Structures are given as structure tokens and as C-alpha cells.
Coordinates of C-alpha atoms in Angstrom, one line a residue:
M11 CA 0.0 0.0 0.0
Y12 CA 2.9 2.4 0.8
V13 CA 4.4 1.8 -2.6
Q14 CA 1.1 2.4 -4.3
Q15 CA 0.6 5.7 -2.4
M16 CA 4.1 6.9 -3.3
T17 CA 3.6 5.9 -7.0
M18 CA 0.5 8.1 -7.0
L19 CA 2.6 10.9 -5.5
L20 CA 5.4 10.6 -8.0
L21 CA 3.3 10.5 -11.1
R22 CA 1.0 13.2 -9.7
K23 CA -2.1 11.6 -11.2
T24 CA -5.5 12.8 -10.2
G25 CA -7.3 10.2 -8.3
P26 CA -10.4 9.7 -6.2
T27 CA -10.9 11.7 -3.1
A28 CA -10.2 8.8 -0.9
A29 CA -6.8 8.3 -2.6
R30 CA -6.0 12.0 -2.2
T31 CA -6.9 11.7 1.5
K32 CA -4.5 8.9 1.9
Y33 CA -1.8 10.9 0.2
C34 CA -2.3 13.8 2.5
R35 CA -2.2 11.5 5.6
L36 CA 1.1 10.0 4.4
F37 CA 2.6 13.5 3.9
S38 CA 1.4 14.8 7.3
A39 CA 2.6 11.7 9.1
S40 CA 6.1 13.2 9.1
R41 CA 7.0 14.8 12.4
T42 CA 9.0 17.4 10.4
H43 CA 6.6 19.8 8.7
L44 CA 7.3 21.1 5.2
N45 CA 7.3 24.6 6.7
D46 CA 10.7 23.6 8.1
R47 CA 11.9 23.4 4.5
K48 CA 14.5 20.8 5.1
G49 CA 15.8 18.5 2.3
L50 CA 18.3 15.8 1.5
V51 CA 20.3 15.1 -1.7
L52 CA 21.5 11.6 -2.2
G53 CA 23.5 10.0 -5.0
A54 CA 23.1 6.9 -7.1
F55 CA 25.5 5.3 -9.6
E56 CA 24.6 3.4 -12.8
K57 CA 25.4 -0.3 -12.6
E58 CA 28.3 -1.4 -14.8
G59 CA 28.1 -3.6 -17.8
D60 CA 24.8 -4.9 -19.2
E61 CA 23.1 -5.0 -15.8
A62 CA 20.4 -2.4 -15.5
G63 CA 19.6 -0.5 -12.3
L64 CA 21.3 1.7 -9.8
H65 CA 24.0 1.3 -7.2
L66 CA 23.4 3.6 -4.2
T67 CA 26.2 5.5 -2.6
E68 CA 27.2 4.6 1.0
A69 CA 25.1 7.4 2.5
A70 CA 22.1 6.6 0.2
A71 CA 22.3 2.9 1.1
S72 CA 22.4 3.7 4.8
F73 CA 19.4 6.0 4.4
D74 CA 17.6 3.3 2.4
K75 CA 18.2 0.8 5.1
N76 CA 16.9 3.2 7.7
I77 CA 13.5 3.4 5.9
S78 CA 13.3 -0.4 5.2
G79 CA 14.3 -0.2 1.5
K80 CA 11.6 2.1 0.5
L81 CA 14.0 4.4 -1.5
S82 CA 15.1 1.5 -3.6
E83 CA 11.5 0.4 -4.2
L84 CA 10.5 3.9 -5.3
L85 CA 13.5 4.3 -7.6
K86 CA 12.5 1.1 -9.4
I87 CA 8.9 2.0 -10.0
S88 CA 9.3 5.7 -10.7
G89 CA 10.7 5.5 -14.2
P90 CA 13.8 4.4 -16.2
T91 CA 17.3 4.2 -14.6
L92 CA 18.5 7.5 -13.3
K93 CA 21.1 8.8 -15.7
K94 CA 24.1 11.1 -14.9
G95 CA 22.9 14.6 -13.9
R96 CA 19.2 13.6 -13.8
S97 CA 17.3 13.7 -10.6
R98 CA 14.1 12.5 -8.9
I99 CA 12.3 13.8 -5.9
F100 CA 10.4 11.9 -3.2
Y101 CA 8.2 13.4 -0.5
G102 CA 7.3 12.2 3.0
I103 CA 9.5 9.1 3.1
H104 CA 11.5 10.2 6.2
E105 CA 10.5 12.0 9.3
D106 CA 13.5 14.4 9.2
F107 CA 13.4 15.1 5.5
P108 CA 10.1 16.0 3.8
C109 CA 11.9 16.3 0.5
V110 CA 14.5 13.9 -0.7
A111 CA 16.2 14.3 -4.1
V112 CA 18.1 11.4 -5.7
V113 CA 20.7 12.4 -8.4
G114 CA 22.5 10.3 -11.0
L115 CA 26.3 10.1 -10.7
G116 CA 27.0 8.1 -13.9
K117 CA 29.3 5.1 -13.8
T118 CA 31.3 4.1 -10.7
S119 CA 34.4 3.4 -12.9
A120 CA 34.6 7.1 -14.1
G121 CA 38.0 8.8 -13.3
V122 CA 40.6 10.9 -14.9
C123 CA 39.9 11.0 -18.6
A124 CA 42.9 11.8 -20.8
S125 CA 40.9 12.9 -23.8
E126 CA 38.7 15.2 -21.7
N127 CA 41.5 16.5 -19.5
W128 CA 39.5 16.3 -16.3
D129 CA 38.4 13.9 -13.6
T130 CA 35.0 12.7 -14.8
S131 CA 34.0 11.3 -11.4
K132 CA 34.6 14.7 -9.8
E133 CA 32.7 16.5 -12.5
N134 CA 29.8 14.1 -12.2
I135 CA 29.6 14.6 -8.5
R136 CA 29.7 18.4 -8.9
Q137 CA 26.9 18.2 -11.5
A138 CA 24.8 15.9 -9.4
A139 CA 25.1 18.0 -6.2
S140 CA 24.2 21.1 -8.1
A141 CA 21.2 19.6 -9.7
G142 CA 19.8 18.2 -6.5
C143 CA 20.3 21.4 -4.5
R144 CA 18.7 23.5 -7.2
L145 CA 15.7 21.2 -7.4
L146 CA 15.1 21.6 -3.7
Q147 CA 15.8 25.4 -3.9
D148 CA 13.0 25.7 -6.5
L149 CA 10.7 24.0 -3.9
E150 CA 11.7 26.8 -1.4
V151 CA 13.6 24.3 0.8
N152 CA 16.0 26.4 2.8
H153 CA 18.3 23.8 4.4
V154 CA 19.8 20.9 2.5
E155 CA 22.0 18.0 3.6
V156 CA 24.2 16.7 0.8
D157 CA 25.6 13.3 0.2
G158 CA 29.4 13.5 -0.1
C159 CA 29.2 10.8 -2.9
G160 CA 32.7 9.6 -2.0
D161 CA 34.2 13.0 -2.7
A162 CA 33.0 15.6 -0.2
Q163 CA 35.0 18.4 -1.7
S164 CA 33.5 18.0 -5.1
A165 CA 30.0 17.7 -3.6
A166 CA 30.5 20.9 -1.7
E167 CA 31.8 22.7 -4.8
G168 CA 28.8 21.5 -6.8
A169 CA 26.3 22.5 -4.2
A170 CA 27.7 26.0 -3.5
L171 CA 28.4 26.8 -7.1
G172 CA 25.0 25.6 -8.3
L173 CA 23.1 27.6 -5.7
F174 CA 24.8 30.9 -6.5
Q175 CA 22.5 33.5 -8.0
Y176 CA 23.2 37.2 -8.5
D177 CA 19.9 38.7 -7.4
Q178 CA 21.1 41.5 -5.1
L179 CA 19.3 44.2 -7.1
K180 CA 16.0 42.3 -7.6
S181 CA 13.0 42.6 -5.3
K182 CA 12.1 39.0 -5.8
K183 CA 15.0 36.7 -4.8
K184 CA 15.7 33.0 -4.9
T185 CA 15.3 31.1 -1.6
K186 CA 18.6 31.3 0.3
V187 CA 19.7 27.7 1.0
T188 CA 22.2 26.6 3.6
T189 CA 24.0 23.3 3.1
Q190 CA 25.8 20.7 5.1
L191 CA 27.4 17.3 4.6
H192 CA 25.3 14.2 5.2
G193 CA 26.4 10.7 6.1
S194 CA 30.2 11.2 5.9
S195 CA 33.1 11.9 8.2
D196 CA 35.0 13.9 5.6
S197 CA 34.1 17.3 7.0
A198 CA 37.5 18.6 6.1
G199 CA 37.0 17.8 2.5
W200 CA 33.5 19.4 2.6
Q201 CA 34.9 22.6 4.2
K202 CA 37.7 22.8 1.6
G203 CA 35.1 22.5 -1.2
V204 CA 33.0 25.2 0.3
K205 CA 36.0 27.6 0.4
Y206 CA 36.9 26.8 -3.2
A207 CA 33.4 27.5 -4.3
D208 CA 33.1 30.6 -2.2
G209 CA 36.2 32.0 -4.0
Q210 CA 34.7 31.4 -7.4
N211 CA 31.4 32.8 -6.3
L212 CA 33.2 36.0 -5.1
A213 CA 34.6 36.4 -8.6
R214 CA 31.1 35.8 -10.1
L215 CA 29.7 38.4 -7.7
L216 CA 32.2 41.1 -8.8
M217 CA 31.9 40.2 -12.5
E218 CA 28.1 40.1 -12.6
A219 CA 27.5 43.3 -10.7
P220 CA 26.8 46.4 -12.9
A221 CA 29.7 48.7 -13.6
N222 CA 28.2 51.7 -11.8
H223 CA 28.2 49.5 -8.6
V224 CA 31.7 48.1 -9.1
T225 CA 34.0 51.0 -10.0
P226 CA 37.7 50.6 -9.6
T227 CA 37.4 52.1 -6.1
A228 CA 34.4 49.9 -5.1
F229 CA 36.2 46.8 -6.4
A230 CA 39.3 47.6 -4.3
N231 CA 37.1 48.3 -1.2
T232 CA 35.2 45.0 -1.7
I233 CA 38.4 43.0 -1.7
E234 CA 39.8 44.9 1.3
E235 CA 36.6 44.1 3.2
R236 CA 36.8 40.4 2.4
L237 CA 40.4 40.3 3.6
A238 CA 39.8 42.2 6.8
V239 CA 39.2 39.1 8.9
L240 CA 42.5 37.7 7.5
S241 CA 44.6 40.8 8.1
E242 CA 47.1 38.9 10.2
R243 CA 48.5 37.3 7.0
V244 CA 47.4 39.8 4.3
T245 CA 48.4 43.3 3.5
V246 CA 46.2 45.4 1.2
N247 CA 47.6 48.5 -0.6
K248 CA 45.2 50.6 -2.7
R249 CA 47.6 52.7 -4.8
S250 CA 46.2 56.1 -6.0
Q251 CA 46.6 57.8 -9.4
A252 CA 49.5 59.9 -7.9
W253 CA 51.4 56.7 -7.1
I254 CA 50.7 55.3 -10.6
E255 CA 52.1 58.5 -12.1
Q256 CA 55.1 58.3 -9.8
Q257 CA 55.8 54.7 -11.0
Q258 CA 55.7 56.1 -14.6
M259 CA 53.0 53.6 -15.7
G260 CA 52.3 55.4 -18.9
A261 CA 50.5 52.5 -20.6
F262 CA 48.1 52.0 -17.7
L263 CA 47.4 55.8 -17.5
S264 CA 46.7 56.0 -21.2
V265 CA 43.7 53.7 -20.7
S266 CA 42.3 55.3 -17.6
R267 CA 42.5 58.9 -18.8
G268 CA 39.2 58.8 -20.7
S269 CA 37.1 58.1 -17.6
E270 CA 35.9 60.3 -14.7
E271 CA 36.5 57.4 -12.4
P272 CA 40.0 57.5 -10.9
P273 CA 42.3 54.4 -11.5
V274 CA 43.4 52.2 -8.6
F275 CA 46.4 49.9 -8.6
L276 CA 45.4 47.2 -6.1
E277 CA 48.3 45.3 -4.5
L278 CA 47.7 42.3 -2.2
H279 CA 50.4 40.5 -0.2
Y280 CA 49.5 37.1 1.3
N281 CA 52.3 35.8 3.6
G282 CA 51.4 32.2 4.3
S283 CA 54.8 30.6 4.2
P284 CA 56.7 30.0 7.4
D285 CA 59.7 31.3 5.5
S286 CA 59.1 35.0 5.0
K287 CA 61.9 35.1 2.5
Q288 CA 60.3 32.5 0.2
P289 CA 60.0 34.0 -3.3
P290 CA 56.3 34.8 -3.9
L291 CA 54.0 33.5 -6.6
L292 CA 52.9 36.6 -8.5
L293 CA 49.3 36.8 -9.8
V294 CA 48.4 39.7 -12.1
G295 CA 44.8 40.4 -13.2
K296 CA 43.4 42.8 -15.8
G297 CA 41.0 45.1 -14.0
I298 CA 39.0 47.0 -16.6
T299 CA 35.7 47.6 -14.6
F300 CA 34.0 48.7 -17.8
D301 CA 35.3 48.5 -21.3
S302 CA 33.5 50.7 -23.9
G303 CA 36.5 50.3 -26.3
G304 CA 37.4 53.9 -25.8
I305 CA 37.6 56.0 -29.0
S306 CA 37.7 52.6 -30.9
L307 CA 34.2 52.2 -29.6
K308 CA 32.6 48.7 -29.4
P309 CA 29.3 48.0 -31.0
S310 CA 26.4 48.6 -28.6
P311 CA 24.9 45.0 -28.7
S312 CA 26.2 43.1 -25.7
M313 CA 28.4 46.0 -24.5
D314 CA 26.8 45.5 -21.1
A315 CA 28.8 42.3 -20.7
M316 CA 31.9 44.4 -20.6
R317 CA 31.2 45.1 -16.9
A318 CA 33.0 41.8 -16.5
D319 CA 36.1 42.8 -18.4
M320 CA 37.8 42.9 -15.0
G321 CA 37.4 39.1 -14.8
G322 CA 41.1 38.6 -14.5
A323 CA 41.4 40.9 -11.5
A324 CA 38.3 39.3 -10.0
T325 CA 39.6 35.7 -10.3
V326 CA 43.1 36.7 -9.1
C327 CA 41.8 38.6 -6.1
A328 CA 39.3 35.9 -5.3
S329 CA 41.9 33.2 -5.4
I330 CA 44.1 35.1 -3.0
V331 CA 41.1 35.5 -0.6
T332 CA 40.6 31.7 -0.9
A333 CA 44.3 30.9 -0.4
A334 CA 44.2 33.0 2.8
A335 CA 41.0 31.4 4.0
L336 CA 42.7 28.0 3.4
K337 CA 45.9 29.2 5.1
L338 CA 48.0 27.8 2.3
P339 CA 51.7 27.8 3.3
I340 CA 52.9 30.0 0.4
N341 CA 53.6 33.6 -0.3
I342 CA 51.4 35.2 -3.0
I343 CA 51.4 38.8 -4.3
G344 CA 48.4 39.9 -6.4
L345 CA 48.4 42.9 -8.6
A346 CA 45.2 44.4 -10.2
P347 CA 45.4 47.6 -12.3
L348 CA 41.8 48.9 -12.1
C349 CA 40.2 51.5 -14.3
E350 CA 37.5 52.1 -16.9
N351 CA 38.2 52.4 -20.7
M352 CA 35.9 55.3 -21.8
P353 CA 35.8 57.8 -24.7
S354 CA 36.1 61.5 -23.9
G355 CA 38.1 64.5 -24.9
K356 CA 40.9 63.3 -22.7
A357 CA 40.9 59.7 -24.0
T358 CA 43.8 58.2 -25.9
K359 CA 43.4 58.4 -29.7
P360 CA 44.3 55.8 -32.3
G361 CA 47.8 56.4 -33.4
D362 CA 48.9 57.9 -30.1
V363 CA 52.3 56.7 -28.7
V364 CA 52.7 56.1 -24.9
T365 CA 55.6 55.0 -22.8
A366 CA 55.4 51.9 -20.5
K367 CA 57.1 51.6 -17.1
N368 CA 60.1 49.8 -18.7
G369 CA 60.7 52.6 -21.1
K370 CA 59.3 50.8 -24.2
T371 CA 57.1 53.0 -26.5
I372 CA 53.8 51.7 -27.7
Q373 CA 51.8 52.8 -30.7
V374 CA 48.2 52.5 -29.8
D375 CA 46.4 51.8 -33.0
N376 CA 43.3 50.4 -31.4
T377 CA 42.1 51.7 -28.0
D378 CA 40.0 48.6 -27.6
A379 CA 43.1 46.6 -27.2
E380 CA 43.6 48.1 -23.8
G381 CA 44.0 45.1 -21.5
R382 CA 47.5 44.4 -22.7
L383 CA 48.5 48.0 -21.9
V384 CA 47.4 47.9 -18.2
L385 CA 49.0 44.5 -17.9
A386 CA 52.3 45.6 -19.4
D387 CA 52.9 48.1 -16.6
A388 CA 51.7 45.7 -13.9
L389 CA 54.1 43.0 -15.2
C390 CA 57.0 45.4 -15.2
Y391 CA 56.2 46.4 -11.6
G392 CA 55.7 42.7 -10.5
H393 CA 59.3 41.8 -11.5
T394 CA 60.6 43.9 -8.7
F395 CA 59.4 41.2 -6.2
N396 CA 61.6 38.5 -7.8
P397 CA 58.7 36.1 -8.0
R398 CA 59.2 32.3 -8.3
A399 CA 56.5 32.4 -11.1
I400 CA 54.2 34.9 -12.7
V401 CA 50.7 34.2 -13.9
N402 CA 48.6 36.9 -15.4
V403 CA 44.9 36.5 -16.1
A404 CA 42.8 38.5 -18.4
T405 CA 39.6 38.6 -20.5
L406 CA 42.0 39.7 -23.3
T407 CA 40.8 38.8 -26.7
G408 CA 37.7 37.9 -28.6
A409 CA 40.0 35.7 -30.7
M410 CA 40.4 33.4 -27.7
D411 CA 36.7 32.9 -27.5
V412 CA 36.7 32.1 -31.3
A413 CA 39.6 29.6 -30.8
L414 CA 38.5 27.6 -27.8
G415 CA 35.0 28.8 -26.9
S416 CA 34.1 28.1 -23.3
A417 CA 35.8 24.7 -23.1
A418 CA 39.1 25.9 -21.6
T419 CA 41.2 28.8 -20.7
G420 CA 44.0 29.5 -23.2
V421 CA 47.5 29.4 -21.7
F422 CA 50.6 31.0 -23.3
T423 CA 53.8 30.3 -21.4
N424 CA 57.6 30.3 -21.7
S425 CA 57.8 27.5 -19.1
D426 CA 57.1 23.8 -19.5
W427 CA 57.2 23.4 -15.7
L428 CA 54.6 26.1 -15.1
W429 CA 52.4 24.6 -17.8
E430 CA 52.5 21.2 -16.2
Q431 CA 51.5 22.7 -12.8
L432 CA 48.6 24.6 -14.2
H433 CA 47.4 21.7 -16.3
K434 CA 47.6 19.3 -13.3
A435 CA 45.5 21.7 -11.2
S436 CA 42.9 22.1 -13.9
V437 CA 42.4 18.3 -14.2
V438 CA 41.4 18.2 -10.5
T439 CA 39.1 21.2 -10.7
G440 CA 37.5 20.4 -14.0
D441 CA 38.1 24.0 -15.0
R442 CA 40.4 23.2 -17.9
V443 CA 43.3 24.9 -19.5
W444 CA 44.8 24.4 -23.0
R445 CA 48.3 25.4 -24.1
M446 CA 48.6 27.9 -27.0
P447 CA 51.6 28.8 -29.2
L448 CA 54.0 31.6 -28.3
F449 CA 56.1 31.7 -31.4
Q450 CA 58.5 34.4 -32.6
H451 CA 56.2 34.4 -35.6
Y452 CA 53.7 36.5 -33.5
T453 CA 56.4 38.6 -31.8
R454 CA 57.4 40.0 -35.2
Q455 CA 53.9 41.1 -35.8
V456 CA 53.8 43.4 -32.7
T457 CA 57.4 44.7 -33.0
D458 CA 56.9 45.9 -36.5
S459 CA 55.5 49.4 -35.6
Q460 CA 55.7 52.5 -37.7
L461 CA 56.1 55.0 -34.8
A462 CA 57.2 53.1 -31.7
D463 CA 58.9 50.0 -30.3
L464 CA 55.7 48.1 -30.3
N465 CA 52.2 48.2 -31.7
N466 CA 49.3 47.2 -29.5
I467 CA 47.7 45.2 -32.3
G468 CA 49.3 42.7 -34.7
K469 CA 50.3 44.0 -38.2
Y470 CA 47.8 41.5 -39.7
S471 CA 45.0 42.8 -37.5
R472 CA 42.7 40.0 -36.5
S473 CA 44.8 37.0 -37.6
G474 CA 46.0 35.1 -34.6
G475 CA 44.7 37.9 -32.3
A476 CA 45.0 35.9 -29.1
C477 CA 48.6 34.9 -30.0
T478 CA 49.8 38.4 -30.9
A479 CA 48.3 39.7 -27.7
A480 CA 50.3 37.2 -25.7
A481 CA 53.4 38.0 -27.8
F482 CA 52.9 41.7 -26.9
L483 CA 52.8 40.8 -23.1
R484 CA 56.0 38.8 -23.5
E485 CA 57.8 42.0 -24.3
F486 CA 57.4 43.0 -20.7
V487 CA 58.5 39.7 -19.1
S488 CA 62.0 38.6 -18.3
A489 CA 61.2 36.0 -15.7
P490 CA 61.8 32.3 -16.7
H491 CA 58.4 31.1 -15.4
W492 CA 55.6 33.2 -16.8
A493 CA 52.1 32.3 -18.0
H494 CA 49.4 34.4 -19.6
L495 CA 45.9 33.0 -19.2
D496 CA 43.4 34.4 -21.7
I497 CA 39.9 33.8 -20.1
A498 CA 37.8 35.7 -22.6
G499 CA 36.1 32.5 -23.8
V500 CA 35.3 31.3 -20.3
M501 CA 34.1 34.7 -19.0
S502 CA 30.4 33.7 -19.0
N503 CA 28.3 30.6 -18.9
K504 CA 25.1 29.8 -20.8
D505 CA 24.6 26.1 -20.2
E506 CA 28.1 24.7 -21.0
V507 CA 29.0 24.0 -17.4
P508 CA 26.0 22.3 -15.9
Y509 CA 26.7 23.2 -12.3
L510 CA 26.9 26.9 -13.0
R511 CA 23.8 29.0 -13.7
K512 CA 23.7 31.3 -16.7
G513 CA 25.8 34.4 -16.1
M514 CA 29.4 35.4 -15.4
S515 CA 31.4 32.3 -14.5
G516 CA 34.2 33.3 -12.2
R517 CA 36.5 30.9 -14.0
P518 CA 39.2 29.8 -13.5
T519 CA 39.4 30.8 -9.8
R520 CA 39.4 27.2 -8.5
T521 CA 42.2 26.2 -10.9
L522 CA 44.3 29.2 -9.6
V523 CA 43.7 28.1 -6.0
E524 CA 44.5 24.5 -6.8
F525 CA 47.6 25.6 -8.6
A526 CA 48.7 27.7 -5.7
A527 CA 48.0 24.8 -3.3
G528 CA 50.1 22.5 -5.5
L529 CA 53.1 24.9 -5.3
A530 CA 52.6 25.3 -1.6
N531 CA 52.7 21.5 -1.1
S532 CA 55.8 21.1 -3.3
G533 CA 57.8 23.5 -1.2

């Protein structure tokens, strides 16, 4: 009779009044009322080989045993085998959880996939946790316990990333959901996953917010506030325009001069290593808080998305906030040149020549190729810290989006060792990277300039645009371990990453954190 009642509930068929009365009695029999809005997400694997059916996770099997096998019975009668990323919800089957979502985890044999360059098992768990939590959020459940599914960190990442929604400026908001680990002792893994996801969500928050709310000054203040509780290990310097001028950062100033908003050079020092003299990891992020293109004005359609043109600075700063929260034993310096790129009577004009911090002159033939200009001065300044490695991150070129789309971040590097570290980190996080060429072929295209040492666009204009941009940056790098990450293609998410909602993605924050953790553990 119980199974018959639940079948009716699952299929939501209209039945006789008596049947509906039984349904209501079953639901109200739970001592935990729906008003408490408490839910549970459990995982189930597909059985291997020709055998049909599901294999419950350890936590799900324990829950099933606790309710005398009713969960297994319901899964059998409620439809076809639950596939990866799909979910089913059951009501009133446990006194503590009025709503229970079961999510498909795919095959138990999934692991690191060489062709996909990620750990499929981790990705499946992230996707499943996200799907289950979102389903319960749509039902206005406000507290969810989540099955660790054998990898509590990945489950926590999926849950927190999936629930994020930028609705700060809306009157009608999504239900705020708190999560906790269910049926596992790996609380350390869960907490680590929460911190990784919180870091990416911070980057998403900054990138999604409108440009009139996140000016250069507001961006710097937000990061300072987030780091205030970690001030014992972190130093924040918000450098003013006077300081930037003193540093002779002519390339950076040439971009900021068109805007009424003053530029800020944000400098973060995280001292996590027991050895204060350990050479730091240097992270540099492009921080254009709104990019109109300047005098080389962008087309108006989709220009609003250029509020996220500071995605490099957002991911770099968010990764340092996360590293500090995790207390990683490593020294990190973060640099974020922050400004707007706007047209005005004071703005840089196509054909103008400006001088970078290292004395090189640059012919600015396209004011919409501004990111490389602000990064050039930041890279020059960053060398003064004698870093062990330099990684700069930027939404730099539309050409990168054309080349790789949203599948992976493009990496240009002069160091095989650094590439291996970044790639290894990306396999773990599922936020992939792909190595791109840094040939002299591209260098010749930016050094062939009519009026100056360099031109800010390649001589063949759009051809190989991501590669010529990287070649331009290389002219400001002398360190043996440097990598440029072009994140233009991964800036936003439509539906490509199933555990992220539509909007700005905050990628590749978790890969940067995992990369830093790898360096910290290697000494």
C-alpha cells in the first residue's frame, strides 16, 4: 500500500478523493513539517556492464536501510534508470526530510579522462550535487544536507556553485539555502570545497555586478573588506593615481585617462609561508571595470557584458582571498590595475604613442586593445618582487573565444614546468586549460611598428589575435616562469558548465587556487 501511495505521488495523477486523502495523511505523518523546509540530496551510480539499475552511494544505502528499503523500491517504480545529472524527488519518506532528491552520478568506474583532460568522477559529483540542490531550492527548501558521494570536496563545490544566483538588485529573490554534509566523516573535504566554491562565487559576484556599482574604487574596497578578517596574514595597498604616475606607468594611465573614475592599482600581499623570504607567486589580473572600447568604440549590442572585463582581477583577487582562508603555506602577491576604458576629450586616440614603465614605447592603433596596456605596466612592476613564477589572467581577446570557446582557458607560457603545474591543477578542478603557441612568428607582428617600439595590435590585424596579444605581453616579461591566461572564452556561462547558472562564471578561480596549493605543497 505504501508503494502504491508513493507511486501516485510521483506520477502526480488525479485520483479519487479517498486516494488523495491517503496521500495527505502520508505526507502529514512526518513529524518534520514542510514549513521547516529541510531537504536531502543523495547519489546513485549506474550499474556497470549490461546490468540495469542503480547502485546507491554509501550514504544513500544507509538512508535506504533506515527506511526499510523504500527508497530502492521507489526508484525502481518511478521510471527508467536514473542517468548522470538527472534527478528524482520523493516526498514524505523520512520524518526528518520532507523532500529527498536522488541524483544520478554516472558510472562508478569514471575517473581521470585523458581525452577530456579532467576527472570525470569529480565532474559528475559536482553536477549531481548542483542539480539536487537547485531542485530543492526551487521548492523553497532552505536547508539541505548533501551526500558526499565519495568526494565531499567536489560535492560541496557543486552544491555551492549551483546555488549561487546574483539577485542582489532584484526585489524577488531566490530562496537562500544553507547546506551541510550528510552521512560522511569527511568534514575537512567538505569545508575545503565550500572555500573553493566561495572563492569562485566571489569572482562571479564582482563580474556580474553592474559597472556603476563596481567601479575601480568599489572593487578595491570589496576585496579589502573580504580580507579584513585575514589581516594577520594579508596586506592590502590601494595605490592612487599619484602613485601610478610616480611609477611612470604610462601605458596604464593611457587607458584610464578617458574616464571620470580614478584608477586604482590594487596590491595584495599574502604571507602564508613560514619562510618570510620565500619568493612569492605573483598573480596579475586585468581590471577594466567597464570597457567601452574607448575611442575605438565597441558595437552597442552586448556591450553591457563588458562590466565583466575585470574578470582577470576578480579571479586573481578571489583566489588570494581563498588561499588566505585555506591558510596555504605559500607567499602570494596579487596585482590588479583597475580602471575604466571610456571615450572622452581626454581619451587616448588611435595612433597615439605612450611609454610603458620599462621605457618601451607603444603605438596605440586600437584603443579597444587596452588590456595588454594595463597588464604591461603591472608585469614590469611585478618583476621587482623577484617572484618564483608569474601568472597573469585577463579577458584579453575575442580571438580566444573564437579559438577555444568556453571549453578551456588558453595558456601561453615560456615554461614547461609552469604549464604542467597549471594543467595538473585544472584536471582536478574540471576548469580546464589548454596550451597555445608563443612563437616568434607572433612577436614580429607586434614589434613591426611605424612610430614606436611596439604596436598594441598585430600587423595583420585580426589574424591570430590571441597569440599576438600574448606576444605583446611577453615583451614585458624577463622571468623564466611566466604564463598568460586568456579567459575571454570562459568569462560567462550559458549552459556549458551544468553546475553553474547562466551568467558570469568566475572561471578559472578554483584552478588558480588548486595551482597555488600544489606549489605550496611542493615547497
